[in-house]
CSV table of N, CA, C and O and ligand atoms in Angstrom, one decimal:
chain,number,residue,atom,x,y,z
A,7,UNK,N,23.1,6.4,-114.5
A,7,UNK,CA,22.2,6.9,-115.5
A,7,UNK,C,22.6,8.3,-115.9
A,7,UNK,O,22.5,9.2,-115.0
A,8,UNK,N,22.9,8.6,-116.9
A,8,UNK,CA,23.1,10.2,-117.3
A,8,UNK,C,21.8,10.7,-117.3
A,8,UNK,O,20.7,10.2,-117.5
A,9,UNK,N,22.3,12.1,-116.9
A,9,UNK,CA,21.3,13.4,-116.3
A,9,UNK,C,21.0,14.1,-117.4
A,9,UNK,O,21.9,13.8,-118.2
A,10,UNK,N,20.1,15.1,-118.0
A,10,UNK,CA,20.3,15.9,-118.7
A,10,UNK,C,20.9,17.5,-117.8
A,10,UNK,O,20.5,18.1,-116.8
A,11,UNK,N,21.6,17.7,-118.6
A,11,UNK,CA,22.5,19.1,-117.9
A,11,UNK,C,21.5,20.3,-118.1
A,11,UNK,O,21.6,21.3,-117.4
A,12,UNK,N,20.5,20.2,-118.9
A,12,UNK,CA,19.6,21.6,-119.3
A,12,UNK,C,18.4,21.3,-118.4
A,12,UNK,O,18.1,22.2,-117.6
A,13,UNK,N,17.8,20.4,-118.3
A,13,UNK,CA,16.2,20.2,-117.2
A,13,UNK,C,16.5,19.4,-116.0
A,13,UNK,O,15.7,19.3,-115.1
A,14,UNK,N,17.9,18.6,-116.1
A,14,UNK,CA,18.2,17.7,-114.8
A,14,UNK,C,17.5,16.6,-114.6
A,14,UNK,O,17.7,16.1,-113.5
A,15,UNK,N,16.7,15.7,-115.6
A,15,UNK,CA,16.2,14.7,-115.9
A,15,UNK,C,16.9,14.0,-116.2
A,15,UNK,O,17.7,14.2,-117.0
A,16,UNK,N,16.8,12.6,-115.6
A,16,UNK,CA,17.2,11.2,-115.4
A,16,UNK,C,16.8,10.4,-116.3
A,16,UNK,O,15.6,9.9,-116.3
A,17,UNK,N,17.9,10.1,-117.3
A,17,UNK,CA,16.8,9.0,-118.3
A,17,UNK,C,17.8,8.1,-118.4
A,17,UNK,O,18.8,8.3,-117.6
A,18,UNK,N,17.6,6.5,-119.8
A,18,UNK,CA,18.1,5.3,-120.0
A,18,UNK,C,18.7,6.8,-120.9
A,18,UNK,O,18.5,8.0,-121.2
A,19,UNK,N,19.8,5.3,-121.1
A,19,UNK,CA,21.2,6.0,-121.7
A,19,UNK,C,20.4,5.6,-123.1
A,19,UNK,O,20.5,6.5,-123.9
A,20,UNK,N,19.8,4.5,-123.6
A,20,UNK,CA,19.3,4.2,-124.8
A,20,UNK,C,18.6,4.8,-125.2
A,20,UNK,O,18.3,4.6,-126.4
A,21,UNK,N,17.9,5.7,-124.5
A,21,UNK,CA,17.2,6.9,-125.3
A,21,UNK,C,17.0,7.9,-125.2
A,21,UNK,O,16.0,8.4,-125.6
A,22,UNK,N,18.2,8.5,-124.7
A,22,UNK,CA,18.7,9.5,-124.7
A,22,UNK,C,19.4,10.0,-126.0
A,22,UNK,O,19.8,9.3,-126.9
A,23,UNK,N,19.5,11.5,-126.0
A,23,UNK,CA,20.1,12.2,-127.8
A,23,UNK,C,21.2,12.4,-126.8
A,23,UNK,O,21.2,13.1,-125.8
A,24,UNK,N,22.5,11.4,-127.3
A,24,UNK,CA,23.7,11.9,-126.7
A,24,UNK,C,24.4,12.8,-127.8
A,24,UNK,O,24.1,12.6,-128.9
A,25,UNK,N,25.4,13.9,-127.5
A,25,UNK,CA,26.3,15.0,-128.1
A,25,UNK,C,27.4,14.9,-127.1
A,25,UNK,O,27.6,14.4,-126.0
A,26,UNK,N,28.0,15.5,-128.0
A,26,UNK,CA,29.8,15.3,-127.2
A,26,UNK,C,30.5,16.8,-127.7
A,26,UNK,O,30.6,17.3,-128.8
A,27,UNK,N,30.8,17.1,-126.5
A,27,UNK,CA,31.4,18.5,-126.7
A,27,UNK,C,32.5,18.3,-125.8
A,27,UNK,O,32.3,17.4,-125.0
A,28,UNK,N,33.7,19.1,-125.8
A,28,UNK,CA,34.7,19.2,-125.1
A,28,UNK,C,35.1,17.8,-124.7
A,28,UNK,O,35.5,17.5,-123.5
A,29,UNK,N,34.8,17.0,-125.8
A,29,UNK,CA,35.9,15.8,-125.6
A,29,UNK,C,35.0,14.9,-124.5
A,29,UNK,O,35.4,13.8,-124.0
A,30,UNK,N,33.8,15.4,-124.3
A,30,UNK,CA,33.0,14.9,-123.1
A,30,UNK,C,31.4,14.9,-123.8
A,30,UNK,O,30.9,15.8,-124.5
A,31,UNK,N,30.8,13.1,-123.4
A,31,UNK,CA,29.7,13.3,-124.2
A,31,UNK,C,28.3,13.9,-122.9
A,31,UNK,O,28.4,14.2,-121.7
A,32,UNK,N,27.4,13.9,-123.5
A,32,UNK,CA,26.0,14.6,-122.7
A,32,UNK,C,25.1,13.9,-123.3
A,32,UNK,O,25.0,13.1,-124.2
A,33,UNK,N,24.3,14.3,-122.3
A,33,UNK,CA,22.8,13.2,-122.7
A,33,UNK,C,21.9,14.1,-122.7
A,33,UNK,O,22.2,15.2,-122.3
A,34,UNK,N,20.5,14.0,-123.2
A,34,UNK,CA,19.4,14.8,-123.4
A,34,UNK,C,18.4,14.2,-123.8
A,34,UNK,O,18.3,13.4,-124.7
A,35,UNK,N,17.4,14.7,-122.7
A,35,UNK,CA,15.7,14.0,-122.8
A,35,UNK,C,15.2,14.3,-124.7
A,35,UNK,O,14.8,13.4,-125.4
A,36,UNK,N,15.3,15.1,-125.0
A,36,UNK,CA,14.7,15.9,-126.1
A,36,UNK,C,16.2,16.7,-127.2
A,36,UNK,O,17.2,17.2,-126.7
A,37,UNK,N,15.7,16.7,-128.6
A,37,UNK,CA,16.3,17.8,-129.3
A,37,UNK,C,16.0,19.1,-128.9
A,37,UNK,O,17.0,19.9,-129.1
A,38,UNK,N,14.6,19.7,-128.1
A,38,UNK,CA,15.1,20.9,-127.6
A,38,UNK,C,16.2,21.2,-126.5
A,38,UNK,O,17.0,22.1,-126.7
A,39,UNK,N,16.2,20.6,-125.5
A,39,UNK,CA,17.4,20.1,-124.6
A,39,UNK,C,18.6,20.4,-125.1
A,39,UNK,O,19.4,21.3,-124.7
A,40,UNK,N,18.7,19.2,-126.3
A,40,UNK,CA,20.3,19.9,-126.7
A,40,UNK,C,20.3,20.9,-127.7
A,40,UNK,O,21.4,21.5,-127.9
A,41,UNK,N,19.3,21.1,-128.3
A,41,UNK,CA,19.5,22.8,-128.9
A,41,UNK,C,19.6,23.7,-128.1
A,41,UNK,O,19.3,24.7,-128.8
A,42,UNK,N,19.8,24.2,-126.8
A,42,UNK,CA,19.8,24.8,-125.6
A,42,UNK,C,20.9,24.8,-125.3
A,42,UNK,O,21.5,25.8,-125.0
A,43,UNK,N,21.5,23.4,-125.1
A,43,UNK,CA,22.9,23.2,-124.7
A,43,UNK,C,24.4,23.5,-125.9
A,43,UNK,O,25.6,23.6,-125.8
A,44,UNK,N,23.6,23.6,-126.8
A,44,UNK,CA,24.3,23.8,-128.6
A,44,UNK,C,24.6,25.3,-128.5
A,44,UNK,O,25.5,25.9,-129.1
A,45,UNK,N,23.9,26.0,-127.7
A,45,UNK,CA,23.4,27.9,-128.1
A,45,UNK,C,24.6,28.2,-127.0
A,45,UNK,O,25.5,29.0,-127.3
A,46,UNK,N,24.7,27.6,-125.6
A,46,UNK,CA,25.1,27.7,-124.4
A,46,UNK,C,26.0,27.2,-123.5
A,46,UNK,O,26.1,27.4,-122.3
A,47,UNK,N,26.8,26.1,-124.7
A,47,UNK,CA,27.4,25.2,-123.4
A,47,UNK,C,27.9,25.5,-122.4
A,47,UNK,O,27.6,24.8,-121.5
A,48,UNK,N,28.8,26.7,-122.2
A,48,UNK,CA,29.3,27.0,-121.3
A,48,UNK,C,28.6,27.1,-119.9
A,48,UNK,O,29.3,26.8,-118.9
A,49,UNK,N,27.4,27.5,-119.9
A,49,UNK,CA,26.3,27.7,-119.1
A,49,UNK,C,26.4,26.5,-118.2
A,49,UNK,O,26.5,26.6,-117.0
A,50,UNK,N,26.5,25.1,-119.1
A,50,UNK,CA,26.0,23.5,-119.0
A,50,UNK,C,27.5,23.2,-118.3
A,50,UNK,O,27.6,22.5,-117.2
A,51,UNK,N,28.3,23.5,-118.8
A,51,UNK,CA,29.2,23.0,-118.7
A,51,UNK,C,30.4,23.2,-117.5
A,51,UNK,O,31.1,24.2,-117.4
A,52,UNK,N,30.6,22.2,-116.6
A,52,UNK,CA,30.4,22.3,-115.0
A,52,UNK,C,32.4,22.0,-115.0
A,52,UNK,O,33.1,22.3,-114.0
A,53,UNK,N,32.9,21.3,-116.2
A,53,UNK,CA,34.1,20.8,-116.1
A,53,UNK,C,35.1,21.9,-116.4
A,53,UNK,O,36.3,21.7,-116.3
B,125,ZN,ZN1,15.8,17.8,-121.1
């Protein structure tokens, strides 16, 4: 199950708002989530 990288929440992949940055996609509970992760990836971003 993808995690969200901003709150650490566990959701279905089907209803999740996936984005893809660095060639690598992400999952997120909410549009605020990935507007967070949009401002900050580097923060999120563990690779
Ligand atoms: Zn979230």
């Amino acid at each position: 199950m993808p995690v969200d990288p901003v709150c650490g929440i566990e959701m279905d992949e089907g209803l999740a708002i996936s984005f893809e940055y660095n060639n690598k996609k992400y999952y997120f509970c909410c549009e605020g989530c990935k507007g967070i992760f949009k401002r900050k990836p580097k923060k999120y971003n563990n690779s």
